Amino acid sequence: MFFLSLIEHKLRLPPEDLSLPLPKGIKKVLDGIFLDKVIANLGLCVSIYDIRNISGGFIQAGEGAPTYTVEFRMVVFRPFTGEIIVAKIIESDNDGLRLSLGFFDDIYVPAHQLPQPCHQIPDPDRRYKVRWIWEYDIEDTGNPEQYNIDGLDEVKLQVLNVSFPPLPIEQQEKPFAPMLVTVSQPSTDQYLNVVWGQFHGGD
Amino acid sequence: MKIKEGNAGLIINFELLHLLNSRGAAKDTTRVMASVGRSEYKVYDYLVGTVACNQTKEHINEFLEKSQKFKLTKAEILSIINTRPSQLVELDPIMCRQIVEQQEQRPELDMEELLELILQVLPPPPSETEPEPEPESEPVDEDNNKTADAEKNVPDE
């Protein structure tokens, strides 16, 4: 889910941070620039791991703050294809589900990736939202049980794809998501049955 | 900004949790004084809810040592440590990716043995206080309550 990335960046250290020990001041500026931001084709920056090298410190003509060239390692979030992650459901509509990890909200399960067979019913509580119901026959009795795919459970998913859509030129209705993770339920049939059983307190 | 090395190494959830803890994320209840940002706290909250919160360096090292004979790939080891599958059906999707080739190359890979190793070495998540059902063990006493007290009186079997 997470990996390290070695990055080099030129930054300006504002005068109010000059009284701090240098690594602390630099880390403060780096946090402000990178934390909680998505770098295209790399991932979501989570945390600064360590600072490898600081050089520079010259004040350029016409400026009031020193410029440093910093080489550091950063923890980046980007699940690889095929990885299993655990997430919570936050939205469900016609096109599928949307899940969240707390710090990352743009995980989508397209409708065709939901465990089959399943169908949707309009959600009585919210307009324009639907609730998905999965019919699964555990004991092969010919009488499938209905499992609600609702917001109470945690779901284990397998990552299919991570994409970084380009910045839109015009304003869109939905808030722009710089990084999208598309997932599916893992392919084994029995899998979901067991997971459901665990989170519903046993069958 | 220049990306010098896009991938400088994979990190397991435990390592990231350890890093945040070393900065004081766990101790500061006000969340203002430790040098941990708000977005980092969100990641911390997520990690504390996974199996990583119970793990220690010894667990990880022991698992890495003992799993060497299975010749697992890095991705598989990472997934296993991060999710700690407790049943065969949970282990399947992790191992399933390289179905045909792997089965030819390592026919001695015993899923049940691997699962036993996982259950034995890696600690369970805090929500599971019931003893795990293992393939060849005797039936678990059904009156076991899901409380910490029950764990202290393990029935003799």
Short mmCIF file of C-alpha atoms in Angstrom, two decimals:
data_model
loop_
_atom_site.label_atom_id
_atom_site.label_comp_id
_atom_site.label_asym_id
_atom_site.label_seq_id
_atom_site.Cartn_x
_atom_site.Cartn_y
_atom_site.Cartn_z
CA MET A 1 0.00 0.00 0.00
CA PHE A 2 2.80 2.38 0.86
CA PHE A 3 6.23 2.80 -0.62
CA LEU A 4 9.17 5.19 -0.35
CA SER A 5 10.13 7.66 -3.00
CA LEU A 6 13.37 9.66 -3.26
CA ILE A 7 12.68 13.25 -4.23
CA GLU A 8 14.80 16.32 -4.75
CA HIS A 9 13.24 19.72 -4.34
CA LYS A 10 14.34 23.35 -4.25
CA LEU A 11 12.57 25.33 -1.60
CA ARG A 12 12.72 28.66 0.11
CA LEU A 13 12.95 28.75 3.86
CA PRO A 14 10.83 31.68 5.15
CA PRO A 15 12.61 33.97 7.62
CA GLU A 16 10.30 33.10 10.52
CA ASP A 17 11.57 29.53 10.40
CA LEU A 18 15.24 30.45 10.38
CA SER A 19 15.42 30.23 14.17
CA LEU A 20 14.51 26.54 14.11
CA PRO A 21 17.25 23.92 13.68
CA LEU A 22 17.69 23.52 9.95
CA PRO A 23 16.23 20.00 9.47
CA LYS A 24 13.15 20.98 11.46
CA GLY A 25 12.58 24.13 9.49
CA ILE A 26 13.04 22.33 6.19
CA LYS A 27 10.68 19.55 7.27
CA LYS A 28 8.07 22.14 8.18
CA VAL A 29 8.23 23.66 4.71
CA LEU A 30 8.18 20.23 3.03
CA ASP A 31 5.13 19.23 5.06
CA GLY A 32 3.31 22.30 3.90
CA ILE A 33 4.16 21.63 0.26
CA PHE A 34 3.70 17.86 -0.07
CA LEU A 35 1.49 16.41 2.66
CA ASP A 36 -1.94 15.18 1.58
CA LYS A 37 -1.25 16.05 -2.05
CA VAL A 38 -1.22 13.72 -5.02
CA ILE A 39 1.85 13.66 -7.28
CA ALA A 40 0.82 12.57 -10.76
CA ASN A 41 1.73 8.96 -11.56
CA LEU A 42 3.36 8.56 -8.17
CA GLY A 43 0.64 8.61 -5.56
CA LEU A 44 -0.69 10.36 -2.48
CA CYS A 45 2.05 11.79 -0.28
CA VAL A 46 1.55 10.63 3.25
CA SER A 47 4.58 11.59 5.27
CA ILE A 48 8.22 12.64 5.07
CA TYR A 49 10.34 9.61 5.95
CA ASP A 50 13.76 11.20 6.31
CA ILE A 51 15.93 13.98 4.90
CA ARG A 52 19.00 12.71 3.08
CA ASN A 53 20.79 15.80 2.00
CA ILE A 54 20.46 19.57 2.41
CA SER A 55 22.57 21.86 0.28
CA GLY A 56 22.52 25.45 -0.85
CA GLY A 57 21.30 28.06 1.56
CA PHE A 58 22.22 30.99 -0.67
CA ILE A 59 20.08 34.06 -0.78
CA GLN A 60 19.43 35.07 -4.35
CA ALA A 61 19.46 38.66 -5.44
CA GLY A 62 16.22 40.49 -4.69
CA GLU A 63 14.88 37.87 -2.27
CA GLY A 64 14.62 37.78 1.48
CA ALA A 65 14.79 34.04 2.10
CA PRO A 66 17.50 31.41 1.56
CA THR A 67 16.97 28.73 -1.10
CA TYR A 68 17.87 25.15 -0.21
CA THR A 69 18.09 22.06 -2.39
CA VAL A 70 16.81 19.14 -0.35
CA GLU A 71 16.96 15.44 -1.10
CA PHE A 72 14.54 13.42 1.01
CA ARG A 73 12.48 10.25 1.10
CA MET A 74 8.73 10.38 1.30
CA VAL A 75 6.10 7.76 2.12
CA VAL A 76 3.65 7.56 -0.77
CA PHE A 77 0.33 5.77 -0.86
CA ARG A 78 -0.37 3.85 -4.01
CA PRO A 79 -1.69 0.28 -3.87
CA PHE A 80 -0.32 -2.05 -6.53
CA THR A 81 -2.59 -4.05 -8.84
CA GLY A 82 -3.71 -7.21 -7.14
CA GLU A 83 -3.18 -5.97 -3.61
CA ILE A 84 -5.83 -6.66 -0.98
CA ILE A 85 -7.04 -3.63 0.95
CA VAL A 86 -9.67 -3.17 3.64
CA ALA A 87 -12.02 -0.21 3.27
CA LYS A 88 -15.37 1.15 4.41
CA ILE A 89 -18.35 1.90 2.15
CA ILE A 90 -19.36 5.54 2.04
CA GLU A 91 -21.63 5.77 -1.00
CA SER A 92 -23.50 3.45 -3.26
CA ASP A 93 -25.34 4.35 -6.43
CA ASN A 94 -26.21 3.08 -9.88
CA ASP A 95 -22.67 2.85 -11.09
CA GLY A 96 -21.37 0.96 -8.12
CA LEU A 97 -19.87 1.63 -4.73
CA ARG A 98 -17.50 4.19 -3.36
CA LEU A 99 -15.24 3.36 -0.45
CA SER A 100 -12.95 5.17 1.87
CA LEU A 101 -9.81 4.51 3.87
CA GLY A 102 -10.18 7.53 6.12
CA PHE A 103 -7.31 9.38 4.50
CA PHE A 104 -8.27 8.48 0.93
CA ASP A 105 -11.83 8.56 -0.37
CA ASP A 106 -11.71 7.80 -4.08
CA ILE A 107 -11.94 4.02 -4.22
CA TYR A 108 -14.60 2.80 -6.64
CA VAL A 109 -16.17 -0.59 -7.28
CA PRO A 110 -17.90 -0.47 -10.66
CA ALA A 111 -21.28 -2.23 -10.70
CA HIS A 112 -20.09 -5.09 -12.90
CA GLN A 113 -17.38 -5.97 -10.40
CA LEU A 114 -19.77 -6.54 -7.54
CA PRO A 115 -20.18 -10.19 -6.58
CA GLN A 116 -22.72 -11.76 -8.89
CA PRO A 117 -25.61 -12.31 -8.75
CA CYS A 118 -26.77 -9.08 -7.20
CA HIS A 119 -29.38 -6.47 -7.83
CA GLN A 120 -30.17 -3.01 -6.60
CA ILE A 121 -33.12 -1.49 -4.86
CA PRO A 122 -33.68 2.22 -4.42
CA ASP A 123 -32.51 3.29 -1.02
CA PRO A 124 -35.45 4.34 1.14
CA ASP A 125 -33.33 6.75 3.15
CA ARG A 126 -31.61 8.76 0.45
CA ARG A 127 -32.75 9.97 -2.95
CA TYR A 128 -30.75 9.02 -6.05
CA LYS A 129 -28.88 6.41 -4.08
CA VAL A 130 -29.44 2.70 -4.33
CA ARG A 131 -28.71 -0.20 -2.07
CA TRP A 132 -27.08 -3.27 -3.51
CA ILE A 133 -28.16 -6.72 -2.44
CA TRP A 134 -26.09 -9.79 -3.03
CA GLU A 135 -27.80 -13.15 -3.32
CA TYR A 136 -25.58 -15.97 -2.29
CA ASP A 137 -26.45 -19.57 -1.78
CA ILE A 138 -24.16 -20.87 0.92
CA GLU A 139 -25.45 -24.35 1.36
CA ASP A 140 -26.58 -24.88 -2.20
CA THR A 141 -30.14 -25.30 -1.11
CA GLY A 142 -31.47 -23.41 -4.10
CA ASN A 143 -32.66 -20.75 -1.74
CA PRO A 144 -30.17 -17.90 -1.83
CA GLU A 145 -29.73 -15.62 1.14
CA GLN A 146 -29.80 -11.91 0.66
CA TYR A 147 -26.90 -9.89 1.95
CA ASN A 148 -27.18 -6.16 2.15
CA ILE A 149 -24.11 -4.37 0.93
CA ASP A 150 -24.45 -1.46 3.27
CA GLY A 151 -22.28 0.88 5.22
CA LEU A 152 -21.91 -1.22 8.33
CA ASP A 153 -19.24 -3.60 7.14
CA GLU A 154 -15.63 -3.33 6.26
CA VAL A 155 -14.89 -4.83 2.90
CA LYS A 156 -11.77 -6.55 1.64
CA LEU A 157 -11.05 -5.75 -1.97
CA GLN A 158 -8.52 -6.49 -4.63
CA VAL A 159 -7.10 -3.54 -6.52
CA LEU A 160 -7.67 -3.62 -10.28
CA ASN A 161 -6.34 -0.33 -11.39
CA VAL A 162 -4.95 2.97 -10.19
CA SER A 163 -5.42 5.91 -12.50
CA PHE A 164 -4.49 9.56 -12.41
CA PRO A 165 -7.00 11.52 -14.50
CA PRO A 166 -5.63 14.78 -15.92
CA LEU A 167 -6.70 18.11 -14.45
CA PRO A 168 -10.01 19.25 -15.93
CA ILE A 169 -10.16 22.58 -17.71
CA GLU A 170 -13.72 23.43 -16.82
CA GLN A 171 -15.50 23.16 -13.52
CA GLN A 172 -17.22 19.79 -13.12
CA GLU A 173 -20.09 18.80 -10.87
CA LYS A 174 -18.19 16.29 -8.82
CA PRO A 175 -15.14 17.46 -6.94
CA PHE A 176 -12.06 16.54 -8.92
CA ALA A 177 -10.28 13.37 -7.88
CA PRO A 178 -6.63 13.40 -8.89
CA MET A 179 -6.18 9.71 -8.10
CA LEU A 180 -8.73 6.95 -8.60
CA VAL A 181 -8.42 3.40 -7.38
CA THR A 182 -10.71 0.85 -9.01
CA VAL A 183 -11.22 -2.37 -7.12
CA SER A 184 -13.20 -5.55 -7.25
CA GLN A 185 -14.21 -8.19 -4.80
CA PRO A 186 -11.60 -10.95 -4.91
CA SER A 187 -12.48 -13.66 -7.37
CA THR A 188 -12.92 -16.66 -5.08
CA ASP A 189 -16.56 -17.50 -4.47
CA GLN A 190 -16.26 -18.69 -0.92
CA TYR A 191 -14.26 -15.66 0.08
CA LEU A 192 -17.11 -13.23 0.42
CA ASN A 193 -19.20 -15.68 2.33
CA VAL A 194 -16.56 -16.02 4.99
CA VAL A 195 -15.86 -12.32 5.19
CA TRP A 196 -19.53 -11.55 5.52
CA GLY A 197 -19.90 -14.13 8.22
CA GLN A 198 -17.07 -12.60 10.21
CA PHE A 199 -18.42 -9.11 10.15
CA HIS A 200 -22.02 -10.04 10.76
CA GLY A 201 -21.12 -11.94 13.89
CA GLY A 202 -21.17 -15.40 12.35
CA ASP A 203 -23.80 -17.22 10.32
CA MET B 1 10.80 19.10 -7.92
CA LYS B 2 12.63 16.11 -9.29
CA ILE B 3 11.71 12.52 -8.61
CA LYS B 4 15.06 10.79 -8.26
CA GLU B 5 13.80 7.33 -7.51
CA GLY B 6 10.11 6.66 -7.97
CA ASN B 7 10.26 3.45 -6.00
CA ALA B 8 12.86 3.40 -3.29
CA GLY B 9 11.39 0.48 -1.39
CA LEU B 10 8.09 -0.97 -0.23
CA ILE B 11 6.84 -0.29 3.28
CA ILE B 12 4.56 -2.49 5.33
CA ASN B 13 1.78 -0.86 7.35
CA PHE B 14 3.59 -1.74 10.56
CA GLU B 15 6.64 0.31 9.58
CA LEU B 16 4.55 3.37 8.84
CA LEU B 17 2.68 3.00 12.13
CA HIS B 18 6.02 2.69 13.91
CA LEU B 19 7.24 5.85 12.21
CA LEU B 20 4.17 7.83 13.26
CA ASN B 21 4.40 6.47 16.79
CA SER B 22 8.05 7.47 17.05
CA ARG B 23 6.96 11.02 16.31
CA GLY B 24 4.50 10.85 19.19
CA ALA B 25 1.19 10.21 17.44
CA ALA B 26 -0.01 7.77 20.07
CA LYS B 27 0.88 9.72 23.17
CA ASP B 28 -0.54 13.14 22.35
CA THR B 29 -4.29 13.04 22.88
CA THR B 30 -4.78 16.70 22.04
CA ARG B 31 -3.13 16.13 18.65
CA VAL B 32 -1.64 19.57 18.65
CA MET B 33 1.80 19.22 20.16
CA ALA B 34 3.33 16.22 18.39
CA SER B 35 4.99 16.91 15.05
CA VAL B 36 2.34 14.94 13.21
CA GLY B 37 0.10 16.72 10.71
CA ARG B 38 -3.68 16.40 10.48
CA SER B 39 -3.57 14.29 7.34
CA GLU B 40 -0.95 12.07 8.97
CA TYR B 41 -3.34 11.56 11.87
CA LYS B 42 -5.96 10.27 9.43
CA VAL B 43 -3.49 7.68 8.20
CA TYR B 44 -2.62 6.87 11.81
CA ASP B 45 -6.31 6.32 12.64
CA TYR B 46 -6.64 3.97 9.71
CA LEU B 47 -3.53 1.97 10.59
CA VAL B 48 -4.54 1.57 14.21
CA GLY B 49 -7.71 -0.13 13.01
CA THR B 50 -5.79 -2.75 11.02
CA VAL B 51 -3.74 -5.72 12.20
CA ALA B 52 -0.62 -3.56 12.20
CA CYS B 53 -1.38 -2.18 15.67
CA ASN B 54 -0.55 -5.48 17.37
CA GLN B 55 2.59 -6.30 15.44
CA THR B 56 6.16 -5.84 16.64
CA LYS B 57 9.53 -6.05 14.93
CA GLU B 58 10.07 -9.49 16.39
CA HIS B 59 6.87 -10.82 14.84
CA ILE B 60 7.85 -9.48 11.44
CA ASN B 61 11.40 -10.80 11.58
CA GLU B 62 10.24 -14.19 12.76
CA PHE B 63 7.72 -14.38 9.96
CA LEU B 64 10.28 -13.36 7.33
CA GLU B 65 12.70 -16.02 8.57
CA LYS B 66 10.21 -18.84 8.74
CA SER B 67 8.51 -18.04 5.44
CA GLN B 68 11.74 -18.28 3.48
CA LYS B 69 11.18 -21.91 2.72
CA PHE B 70 7.94 -21.05 0.92
CA LYS B 71 9.78 -18.75 -1.46
CA LEU B 72 7.07 -16.12 -1.46
CA THR B 73 7.33 -13.04 -3.62
CA LYS B 74 7.72 -9.62 -2.02
CA ALA B 75 4.16 -8.68 -2.92
CA GLU B 76 2.78 -11.79 -1.28
CA ILE B 77 4.76 -11.26 1.91
CA LEU B 78 3.62 -7.66 2.02
CA SER B 79 -0.04 -8.57 1.57
CA ILE B 80 0.16 -11.32 4.17
CA ILE B 81 1.75 -9.12 6.80
CA ASN B 82 -0.63 -6.24 6.07
CA THR B 83 -3.86 -8.19 6.10
CA ARG B 84 -2.99 -11.27 8.18
CA PRO B 85 -5.36 -13.76 6.50
CA SER B 86 -6.81 -16.08 9.08
CA GLN B 87 -8.47 -18.56 6.76
CA LEU B 88 -7.62 -20.35 3.55
CA VAL B 89 -10.16 -18.39 1.57
CA GLU B 90 -8.47 -15.17 2.61
CA LEU B 91 -5.06 -16.51 1.65
CA ASP B 92 -6.20 -17.54 -1.83
CA PRO B 93 -6.56 -14.15 -3.54
CA ILE B 94 -3.11 -13.14 -2.29
CA MET B 95 -1.47 -16.22 -3.79
CA CYS B 96 -3.75 -16.56 -6.77
CA ARG B 97 -2.13 -14.02 -9.03
CA GLN B 98 0.45 -16.23 -10.56
CA ILE B 99 -1.67 -19.33 -10.77
CA VAL B 100 -0.33 -21.47 -13.54
CA GLU B 101 3.39 -20.65 -13.56
CA GLN B 102 3.82 -20.79 -9.82
CA GLN B 103 2.15 -24.11 -9.45
CA GLU B 104 4.63 -25.57 -11.87
CA GLN B 105 7.62 -23.92 -10.28
CA ARG B 106 6.88 -24.60 -6.66
CA PRO B 107 4.58 -27.57 -6.35
CA GLU B 108 5.65 -28.00 -2.74
CA LEU B 109 3.85 -24.81 -1.67
CA ASP B 110 1.47 -26.01 0.99
CA MET B 111 -1.24 -23.43 1.62
CA GLU B 112 -2.33 -25.01 4.87
CA GLU B 113 1.18 -25.03 6.20
CA LEU B 114 1.61 -21.40 5.25
CA LEU B 115 -1.68 -20.53 6.92
CA GLU B 116 -0.62 -22.27 10.10
CA LEU B 117 2.62 -20.34 10.09
CA ILE B 118 0.72 -17.08 9.69
CA LEU B 119 -1.69 -17.89 12.51
CA GLN B 120 1.17 -18.93 14.71
CA VAL B 121 3.60 -16.08 14.16
CA LEU B 122 1.55 -12.97 13.38
CA PRO B 123 -0.71 -11.63 16.15
CA PRO B 124 -4.45 -11.47 15.49
CA PRO B 125 -6.27 -8.14 15.23
CA PRO B 126 -7.60 -6.88 18.56
CA SER B 127 -11.25 -7.55 17.63
CA GLU B 128 -10.72 -11.30 17.39
CA THR B 129 -10.63 -12.62 20.94
CA GLU B 130 -12.11 -16.02 20.10
CA PRO B 131 -9.55 -18.74 19.46
CA GLU B 132 -9.15 -19.42 15.73
CA PRO B 133 -10.46 -22.72 14.37
CA GLU B 134 -7.49 -24.61 12.90
CA PRO B 135 -7.83 -27.55 10.51
CA GLU B 136 -6.78 -30.41 12.79
CA SER B 137 -7.60 -28.99 16.21
CA GLU B 138 -10.29 -30.30 18.54
CA PRO B 139 -13.69 -28.54 18.57
CA VAL B 140 -13.67 -25.26 20.43
CA ASP B 141 -15.74 -24.99 23.58
CA GLU B 142 -18.92 -23.30 22.38
CA ASP B 143 -19.56 -21.47 25.62
CA ASN B 144 -16.48 -19.32 25.12
CA ASN B 145 -17.49 -15.71 25.65
CA LYS B 146 -15.92 -12.95 23.61
CA THR B 147 -14.46 -11.25 26.64
CA ALA B 148 -10.89 -10.86 27.84
CA ASP B 149 -11.66 -12.87 30.97
CA ALA B 150 -12.50 -15.95 29.01
CA GLU B 151 -9.03 -15.90 27.49
CA LYS B 152 -7.43 -16.33 30.90
CA ASN B 153 -9.32 -19.52 31.61
CA VAL B 154 -8.33 -21.56 28.56
CA PRO B 155 -10.20 -24.86 28.79
CA ASP B 156 -8.00 -27.95 28.93
CA GLU B 157 -8.51 -29.91 25.74
#
